[in-house]
mmCIF file of C-alpha atoms in Angstrom:
data_model
loop_
_atom_site.group_PDB
_atom_site.id
_atom_site.type_symbol
_atom_site.label_atom_id
_atom_site.label_comp_id
_atom_site.label_asym_id
_atom_site.label_seq_id
_atom_site.Cartn_x
_atom_site.Cartn_y
_atom_site.Cartn_z
ATOM 1 C CA MET R 1077 -67.283 -137.437 87.899
ATOM 2 C CA ALA R 1078 -70.650 -137.912 89.769
ATOM 3 C CA ARG R 1079 -73.448 -137.373 86.972
ATOM 4 C CA ARG R 1080 -75.038 -134.950 89.542
ATOM 5 C CA VAL R 1081 -74.849 -131.483 90.062
ATOM 6 C CA GLY R 1082 -76.956 -128.659 92.306
ATOM 7 C CA ILE R 1083 -77.929 -125.563 91.235
ATOM 8 C CA VAL R 1084 -78.862 -122.326 94.216
ATOM 9 C CA GLY R 1085 -80.694 -119.961 91.764
ATOM 10 C CA ILE R 1086 -83.499 -120.115 89.262
ATOM 11 C CA GLY R 1087 -83.178 -116.777 87.810
ATOM 12 C CA ILE R 1088 -82.501 -115.831 84.061
ATOM 13 C CA MET R 1089 -79.351 -117.406 84.305
ATOM 14 C CA GLY R 1090 -80.086 -120.130 86.862
ATOM 15 C CA THR R 1091 -82.672 -121.381 84.785
ATOM 16 C CA ALA R 1092 -81.073 -121.897 81.049
ATOM 17 C CA MET R 1093 -78.150 -123.513 83.096
ATOM 18 C CA MET R 1094 -80.482 -126.061 84.734
ATOM 19 C CA ARG R 1095 -82.111 -126.935 81.714
ATOM 20 C CA ASN R 1096 -78.981 -127.326 79.553
ATOM 21 C CA LEU R 1097 -77.664 -129.359 82.489
ATOM 22 C CA VAL R 1098 -80.796 -131.937 82.350
ATOM 23 C CA LYS R 1099 -79.718 -132.004 78.052
ATOM 24 C CA ASP R 1100 -76.737 -133.042 78.945
ATOM 25 C CA GLY R 1101 -77.838 -136.240 81.076
ATOM 26 C CA PHE R 1102 -77.014 -134.545 84.575
ATOM 27 C CA GLU R 1103 -79.766 -135.142 87.604
ATOM 28 C CA VAL R 1104 -79.791 -131.937 88.868
ATOM 29 C CA VAL R 1105 -80.884 -131.033 92.306
ATOM 30 C CA GLY R 1106 -81.835 -126.990 92.629
ATOM 31 C CA TYR R 1107 -83.132 -124.681 95.051
ATOM 32 C CA ASP R 1108 -84.701 -121.258 94.872
ATOM 33 C CA ILE R 1109 -86.833 -119.086 97.224
ATOM 34 C CA ALA R 1110 -89.372 -118.465 94.739
ATOM 35 C CA GLU R 1111 -92.170 -121.116 93.860
ATOM 36 C CA VAL R 1112 -91.941 -120.048 90.518
ATOM 37 C CA ALA R 1113 -88.226 -120.890 89.719
ATOM 38 C CA MET R 1114 -88.932 -124.389 91.660
ATOM 39 C CA ALA R 1115 -92.271 -125.199 89.605
ATOM 40 C CA ARG R 1116 -89.835 -123.993 86.459
ATOM 41 C CA LEU R 1117 -86.879 -126.523 87.789
ATOM 42 C CA ILE R 1118 -89.911 -129.663 88.545
ATOM 43 C CA GLU R 1119 -91.098 -129.060 85.368
ATOM 44 C CA SER R 1120 -87.422 -128.942 83.562
ATOM 45 C CA GLY R 1121 -87.091 -132.429 84.925
ATOM 46 C CA GLY R 1122 -85.073 -131.129 88.345
ATOM 47 C CA ILE R 1123 -85.296 -132.531 92.227
ATOM 48 C CA ALA R 1124 -86.428 -130.135 94.459
ATOM 49 C CA ALA R 1125 -84.276 -129.547 98.127
ATOM 50 C CA ALA R 1126 -85.448 -127.670 100.704
ATOM 51 C CA SER R 1127 -82.306 -125.271 101.133
ATOM 52 C CA PRO R 1128 -79.477 -124.324 99.891
ATOM 53 C CA ARG R 1129 -78.004 -127.093 103.120
ATOM 54 C CA ASP R 1130 -79.830 -129.015 101.154
ATOM 55 C CA VAL R 1131 -78.812 -128.814 98.126
ATOM 56 C CA ALA R 1132 -74.986 -128.620 99.288
ATOM 57 C CA GLU R 1133 -75.580 -132.558 101.267
ATOM 58 C CA LYS R 1134 -76.618 -133.855 97.757
ATOM 59 C CA THR R 1135 -74.102 -133.220 95.438
ATOM 60 C CA GLU R 1136 -70.556 -133.289 95.396
ATOM 61 C CA ILE R 1137 -70.352 -129.819 93.081
ATOM 62 C CA LEU R 1138 -72.851 -127.365 92.703
ATOM 63 C CA ILE R 1139 -73.589 -124.073 90.700
ATOM 64 C CA THR R 1140 -75.580 -120.667 92.373
ATOM 65 C CA ALA R 1141 -75.999 -117.916 89.726
ATOM 66 C CA LEU R 1142 -77.548 -115.398 92.901
ATOM 67 C CA PRO R 1143 -79.040 -111.708 92.186
ATOM 68 C CA ASN R 1144 -76.674 -109.251 95.145
ATOM 69 C CA VAL R 1145 -74.944 -109.622 97.970
ATOM 70 C CA ASP R 1146 -77.675 -110.508 100.483
ATOM 71 C CA ALA R 1147 -78.747 -113.655 98.424
ATOM 72 C CA PHE R 1148 -74.974 -114.447 98.238
ATOM 73 C CA GLU R 1149 -74.643 -114.643 102.003
ATOM 74 C CA GLN R 1150 -77.470 -115.964 102.624
ATOM 75 C CA VAL R 1151 -76.935 -118.781 99.933
ATOM 76 C CA MET R 1152 -73.784 -119.233 101.998
ATOM 77 C CA THR R 1153 -73.150 -118.452 105.287
ATOM 78 C CA GLY R 1154 -77.315 -117.730 106.132
ATOM 79 C CA GLN R 1155 -79.347 -120.417 108.428
ATOM 80 C CA GLY R 1156 -79.405 -123.602 105.686
ATOM 81 C CA GLY R 1157 -77.146 -121.711 104.011
ATOM 82 C CA VAL R 1158 -74.354 -123.746 102.494
ATOM 83 C CA ALA R 1159 -71.444 -123.566 104.973
ATOM 84 C CA SER R 1160 -73.341 -125.528 107.598
ATOM 85 C CA SER R 1161 -74.243 -128.719 105.036
ATOM 86 C CA ASN R 1162 -72.714 -131.764 106.190
ATOM 87 C CA GLY R 1163 -69.953 -133.294 104.540
ATOM 88 C CA MET R 1164 -66.930 -132.168 103.171
ATOM 89 C CA GLY R 1165 -65.401 -131.437 99.815
ATOM 90 C CA GLN R 1166 -68.501 -129.476 98.221
ATOM 91 C CA ILE R 1167 -67.408 -127.762 95.356
ATOM 92 C CA VAL R 1168 -69.559 -124.364 94.750
ATOM 93 C CA ILE R 1169 -68.976 -122.928 90.916
ATOM 94 C CA GLU R 1170 -70.127 -119.103 91.901
ATOM 95 C CA CYS R 1171 -71.378 -117.295 89.348
ATOM 96 C CA SER R 1172 -73.492 -113.805 89.753
ATOM 97 C CA THR R 1173 -71.774 -110.700 89.266
ATOM 98 C CA LEU R 1174 -70.848 -109.529 92.799
ATOM 99 C CA PRO R 1175 -67.846 -107.300 94.355
ATOM 100 C CA ILE R 1176 -64.657 -109.336 94.952
ATOM 101 C CA GLU R 1177 -64.415 -108.849 98.740
ATOM 102 C CA VAL R 1178 -67.430 -110.239 99.070
ATOM 103 C CA LYS R 1179 -66.670 -113.519 97.556
ATOM 104 C CA ALA R 1180 -63.232 -113.685 98.862
ATOM 105 C CA ARG R 1181 -65.379 -113.529 102.152
ATOM 106 C CA GLY R 1182 -67.695 -116.155 101.458
ATOM 107 C CA GLU R 1183 -64.626 -118.258 99.931
ATOM 108 C CA ALA R 1184 -63.188 -118.069 103.403
ATOM 109 C CA GLN R 1185 -65.429 -118.855 105.281
ATOM 110 C CA LEU R 1186 -66.718 -121.706 102.703
ATOM 111 C CA ALA R 1187 -62.880 -123.382 103.389
ATOM 112 C CA ALA R 1188 -63.592 -123.218 107.471
ATOM 113 C CA GLN R 1189 -66.067 -125.813 107.149
ATOM 114 C CA GLY R 1190 -63.926 -128.010 104.532
ATOM 115 C CA LYS R 1191 -65.631 -126.677 101.275
ATOM 116 C CA ILE R 1192 -64.438 -125.343 98.230
ATOM 117 C CA LEU R 1193 -66.050 -121.585 96.218
ATOM 118 C CA LEU R 1194 -64.688 -121.155 93.054
ATOM 119 C CA ASP R 1195 -65.023 -117.239 91.611
ATOM 120 C CA CYS R 1196 -66.930 -117.927 87.965
ATOM 121 C CA PRO R 1197 -68.756 -115.394 86.498
ATOM 122 C CA VAL R 1198 -69.737 -116.389 83.086
ATOM 123 C CA SER R 1199 -69.597 -113.725 79.981
ATOM 124 C CA GLY R 1200 -73.076 -114.035 77.650
ATOM 125 C CA THR R 1201 -77.036 -112.760 77.640
ATOM 126 C CA GLY R 1202 -79.740 -114.853 79.074
ATOM 127 C CA ALA R 1203 -80.682 -116.074 75.312
ATOM 128 C CA GLN R 1204 -76.796 -116.908 75.204
ATOM 129 C CA ALA R 1205 -77.133 -118.877 78.441
ATOM 130 C CA ALA R 1206 -80.116 -120.469 76.779
ATOM 131 C CA SER R 1207 -78.266 -121.882 73.408
ATOM 132 C CA LYS R 1208 -75.189 -123.139 75.785
ATOM 133 C CA ASP R 1209 -73.126 -120.006 74.361
ATOM 134 C CA LEU R 1210 -71.896 -118.530 77.696
ATOM 135 C CA VAL R 1211 -67.616 -118.387 78.624
ATOM 136 C CA VAL R 1212 -66.746 -119.054 81.839
ATOM 137 C CA PHE R 1213 -63.964 -117.166 83.673
ATOM 138 C CA ALA R 1214 -63.174 -119.599 86.296
ATOM 139 C CA SER R 1215 -60.712 -118.736 89.323
ATOM 140 C CA GLY R 1216 -59.049 -119.908 92.215
ATOM 141 C CA ASN R 1217 -58.042 -123.865 93.119
ATOM 142 C CA GLU R 1218 -57.280 -125.309 90.260
ATOM 143 C CA ALA R 1219 -57.648 -128.859 90.836
ATOM 144 C CA ALA R 1220 -61.162 -128.311 91.650
ATOM 145 C CA PHE R 1221 -61.368 -126.130 88.540
ATOM 146 C CA GLU R 1222 -60.837 -129.489 87.064
ATOM 147 C CA ARG R 1223 -62.708 -131.779 88.543
ATOM 148 C CA CYS R 1224 -65.634 -129.495 87.704
ATOM 149 C CA HIS R 1225 -64.887 -129.879 83.334
ATOM 150 C CA GLN R 1226 -67.844 -131.672 82.528
ATOM 151 C CA VAL R 1227 -70.311 -129.896 84.949
ATOM 152 C CA LEU R 1228 -68.818 -126.207 83.264
ATOM 153 C CA ALA R 1229 -68.531 -127.759 79.585
ATOM 154 C CA GLY R 1230 -72.597 -128.350 80.316
ATOM 155 C CA ILE R 1231 -73.433 -124.941 80.827
ATOM 156 C CA SER R 1232 -71.422 -122.941 78.299
ATOM 157 C CA ARG R 1233 -69.076 -123.297 75.266
ATOM 158 C CA ALA R 1234 -66.015 -122.451 76.651
ATOM 159 C CA GLN R 1235 -64.501 -122.814 80.098
ATOM 160 C CA LYS R 1236 -61.553 -120.508 80.717
ATOM 161 C CA TYR R 1237 -58.725 -120.968 83.538
ATOM 162 C CA VAL R 1238 -57.535 -117.135 84.286
ATOM 163 C CA GLY R 1239 -55.772 -117.923 87.638
ATOM 164 C CA ALA R 1240 -55.888 -116.992 91.146
ATOM 165 C CA PHE R 1241 -59.676 -116.661 93.369
ATOM 166 C CA GLY R 1242 -60.849 -113.520 91.952
ATOM 167 C CA ASN R 1243 -59.436 -112.868 88.866
ATOM 168 C CA GLY R 1244 -62.786 -114.435 87.626
ATOM 169 C CA SER R 1245 -64.403 -111.446 88.363
ATOM 170 C CA ARG R 1246 -62.151 -108.644 87.104
ATOM 171 C CA MET R 1247 -62.346 -110.556 83.664
ATOM 172 C CA LYS R 1248 -66.644 -110.469 84.368
ATOM 173 C CA PHE R 1249 -66.108 -106.456 85.193
ATOM 174 C CA ILE R 1250 -64.047 -105.481 81.765
ATOM 175 C CA ALA R 1251 -66.750 -107.939 79.509
ATOM 176 C CA ASN R 1252 -69.273 -105.969 80.965
ATOM 177 C CA HIS R 1253 -67.571 -102.871 80.929
ATOM 178 C CA LEU R 1254 -67.479 -103.579 76.704
ATOM 179 C CA VAL R 1255 -70.841 -104.728 76.412
ATOM 180 C CA THR R 1256 -72.409 -101.480 78.480
ATOM 181 C CA ILE R 1257 -70.383 -99.507 75.931
ATOM 182 C CA HIS R 1258 -71.225 -101.801 72.537
ATOM 183 C CA ASN R 1259 -75.036 -102.231 73.746
ATOM 184 C CA LEU R 1260 -75.204 -98.452 73.753
ATOM 185 C CA ALA R 1261 -73.381 -98.440 70.363
ATOM 186 C CA ALA R 1262 -75.656 -100.586 68.794
ATOM 187 C CA ALA R 1263 -79.192 -98.437 70.189
ATOM 188 C CA GLU R 1264 -77.018 -95.491 68.731
ATOM 189 C CA ALA R 1265 -76.639 -96.992 65.492
ATOM 190 C CA ILE R 1266 -79.944 -98.354 64.602
ATOM 191 C CA VAL R 1267 -81.800 -94.567 66.324
ATOM 192 C CA LEU R 1268 -79.053 -92.669 64.054
ATOM 193 C CA GLY R 1269 -79.735 -95.312 61.096
ATOM 194 C CA GLU R 1270 -84.164 -94.529 62.208
ATOM 195 C CA MET R 1271 -83.099 -90.413 61.752
ATOM 196 C CA ALA R 1272 -81.869 -90.738 58.343
ATOM 197 C CA GLY R 1273 -84.564 -92.838 56.742
ATOM 198 C CA LEU R 1274 -83.127 -96.335 56.797
ATOM 199 C CA ASP R 1275 -85.141 -98.970 57.924
ATOM 200 C CA PRO R 1276 -83.719 -100.357 61.121
ATOM 201 C CA ALA R 1277 -84.829 -104.110 59.803
ATOM 202 C CA LEU R 1278 -82.010 -102.906 56.540
ATOM 203 C CA VAL R 1279 -79.955 -101.163 59.146
ATOM 204 C CA PHE R 1280 -79.438 -104.437 61.054
ATOM 205 C CA ASP R 1281 -78.666 -106.836 57.963
ATOM 206 C CA VAL R 1282 -76.226 -104.735 56.705
ATOM 207 C CA ILE R 1283 -74.374 -103.517 59.644
ATOM 208 C CA GLY R 1284 -74.365 -106.610 61.229
ATOM 209 C CA ASP R 1285 -72.608 -107.940 58.191
ATOM 210 C CA SER R 1286 -70.261 -105.287 58.354
ATOM 211 C CA ALA R 1287 -66.882 -104.451 60.235
ATOM 212 C CA GLY R 1288 -68.325 -102.408 62.293
ATOM 213 C CA SER R 1289 -70.383 -105.272 64.044
ATOM 214 C CA SER R 1290 -70.293 -106.454 67.122
ATOM 215 C CA ARG R 1291 -71.551 -109.399 69.898
ATOM 216 C CA MET R 1292 -74.058 -107.195 71.083
ATOM 217 C CA PHE R 1293 -75.378 -105.444 68.183
ATOM 218 C CA GLN R 1294 -75.848 -108.817 66.403
ATOM 219 C CA ILE R 1295 -77.634 -110.170 69.464
ATOM 220 C CA ARG R 1296 -79.682 -107.244 70.445
ATOM 221 C CA GLY R 1297 -80.219 -105.873 67.367
ATOM 222 C CA PRO R 1298 -83.463 -108.441 66.859
ATOM 223 C CA MET R 1299 -85.101 -106.506 69.251
ATOM 224 C CA MET R 1300 -84.100 -102.913 69.225
ATOM 225 C CA VAL R 1301 -85.598 -103.696 65.506
ATOM 226 C CA ARG R 1302 -88.543 -105.012 66.837
ATOM 227 C CA GLY R 1303 -88.648 -102.734 69.590
ATOM 228 C CA GLN R 1304 -89.811 -105.142 72.098
ATOM 229 C CA TYR R 1305 -87.821 -105.863 75.114
ATOM 230 C CA ASP R 1306 -90.322 -107.185 77.469
ATOM 231 C CA GLU R 1307 -89.181 -110.842 77.439
ATOM 232 C CA PRO R 1308 -85.537 -109.605 78.852
ATOM 233 C CA THR R 1309 -82.036 -112.146 78.880
ATOM 234 C CA ALA R 1310 -80.321 -108.925 81.516
ATOM 235 C CA THR R 1311 -82.633 -106.540 83.313
ATOM 236 C CA MET R 1312 -81.751 -103.584 83.193
ATOM 237 C CA THR R 1313 -82.202 -103.145 87.539
ATOM 238 C CA THR R 1314 -79.725 -105.571 87.603
ATOM 239 C CA HIS R 1315 -77.219 -104.614 85.296
ATOM 240 C CA LEU R 1316 -77.278 -101.322 86.735
ATOM 241 C CA LYS R 1317 -76.334 -103.452 89.846
ATOM 242 C CA ASP R 1318 -73.412 -104.648 87.732
ATOM 243 C CA LEU R 1319 -72.412 -100.844 86.482
ATOM 244 C CA ASP R 1320 -72.065 -100.429 90.308
ATOM 245 C CA ILE R 1321 -69.663 -102.646 91.043
ATOM 246 C CA ILE R 1322 -67.660 -101.881 87.314
ATOM 247 C CA GLY R 1323 -67.429 -97.952 88.394
ATOM 248 C CA LYS R 1324 -66.334 -99.029 91.851
ATOM 249 C CA PHE R 1325 -64.163 -101.910 90.924
ATOM 250 C CA ALA R 1326 -62.101 -99.321 88.339
ATOM 251 C CA ALA R 1327 -62.228 -96.182 90.498
ATOM 252 C CA ASP R 1328 -60.625 -98.095 93.378
ATOM 253 C CA LEU R 1329 -57.896 -98.498 90.454
ATOM 254 C CA HIS R 1330 -57.426 -94.998 89.645
ATOM 255 C CA CYS R 1331 -58.682 -96.056 86.107
ATOM 256 C CA PRO R 1332 -60.200 -93.943 83.729
ATOM 257 C CA THR R 1333 -63.531 -95.020 81.815
ATOM 258 C CA PRO R 1334 -64.830 -92.592 80.347
ATOM 259 C CA LEU R 1335 -66.937 -94.551 77.848
ATOM 260 C CA PHE R 1336 -68.126 -96.852 80.504
ATOM 261 C CA ALA R 1337 -69.036 -93.691 82.479
ATOM 262 C CA THR R 1338 -71.468 -91.679 79.966
ATOM 263 C CA ALA R 1339 -72.664 -95.251 78.467
ATOM 264 C CA THR R 1340 -74.017 -95.573 82.452
ATOM 265 C CA GLN R 1341 -76.532 -92.701 81.957
ATOM 266 C CA PHE R 1342 -78.081 -94.497 79.723
ATOM 267 C CA TYR R 1343 -78.953 -97.558 81.970
ATOM 268 C CA HIS R 1344 -80.288 -95.179 84.599
ATOM 269 C CA ALA R 1345 -82.638 -93.323 82.428
ATOM 270 C CA GLY R 1346 -83.880 -96.657 81.456
ATOM 271 C CA VAL R 1347 -85.017 -97.472 84.798
ATOM 272 C CA ALA R 1348 -85.892 -94.016 85.297
ATOM 273 C CA GLN R 1349 -88.312 -93.810 82.552
ATOM 274 C CA GLY R 1350 -90.031 -97.856 84.203
ATOM 275 C CA ARG R 1351 -88.242 -99.785 81.995
ATOM 276 C CA GLY R 1352 -86.099 -101.167 85.076
ATOM 277 C CA GLY R 1353 -87.564 -104.885 83.972
ATOM 278 C CA HIS R 1354 -87.017 -104.594 79.986
ATOM 279 C CA ASP R 1355 -83.925 -106.060 78.690
ATOM 280 C CA THR R 1356 -80.627 -103.852 78.483
ATOM 281 C CA GLY R 1357 -81.914 -103.233 74.744
ATOM 282 C CA ALA R 1358 -84.299 -100.720 75.478
ATOM 283 C CA VAL R 1359 -81.411 -98.231 75.724
ATOM 284 C CA CYS R 1360 -82.765 -97.857 72.018
ATOM 285 C CA ALA R 1361 -85.954 -96.681 73.286
ATOM 286 C CA VAL R 1362 -84.525 -94.126 75.721
ATOM 287 C CA LEU R 1363 -82.463 -92.841 72.547
ATOM 288 C CA GLU R 1364 -85.269 -92.657 70.322
ATOM 289 C CA GLN R 1365 -87.367 -90.953 72.939
ATOM 290 C CA LEU R 1366 -84.080 -88.255 73.419
ATOM 291 C CA ALA R 1367 -84.071 -88.043 69.782
ATOM 292 C CA GLY R 1368 -88.009 -87.192 69.492
ATOM 293 C CA ILE R 1369 -88.318 -90.658 68.141
ATOM 294 C CA THR R 1370 -91.883 -92.412 69.236
ATOM 295 C CA PRO R 1371 -90.155 -95.772 70.145
ATOM 296 C CA ARG R 1372 -91.038 -98.768 68.229
ATOM 297 C CA GLY R 1373 -93.246 -101.622 69.968
#
């Protein structure tokens, strides 16, 4: 496999992936519509491309990490998109959280042009991405997945092949369903400790080493203790996009999700309070306000 890889979408996740690939010895060709993102690419040792099509023409394997459906459709089939690129056999590792039907449509459109789209969402926060502590839920063409092994290992600690195209997204929805609840539970525990007169730092230290801990408590607990959420690893606004997708996914299956449904309201409240650009750990501040506690930080 050539040690050159492409990346389109250099936001929180894409930046972490790009930097880890560069550290791992890959030559990274990247593109993002934002000038500041392109500056990060160049500063990190990457090579700037002119468009998603340009990335696809310069690499055999490329990663996409995109914020929404419109961005996905533009990157895949819009003017200057991957589908319009010359060459055959390029593999797109699609890491975004999007509706399955949207990705399936993109897969068919790329297949018509001789290209392969893999559905590969990742589990983990931006901070976890920076330390390569992501888990990839890969689905689609298994032979293509095997060809991408070194690239996937360059951005993650574990790569799980979960079968037919779309299963990666299904696993991601389940994972983020749990993240949503566990994150709120961590915040609730911190606030409960505060109201009981306990130092939040002490609560984090003790509970983090107990049977009641969780990955979200361990990862977001420190920012809840500090009360500082303005360096997001995943923003409240972005998470609401995911919650809408997961809610529809569960509703289409007629699956009851009472804890998830309740938890979503606190993320909506956070955005309503002007915390849309804050990390999702800011649900702790939402609960503090509801409890009549002045949020820390």
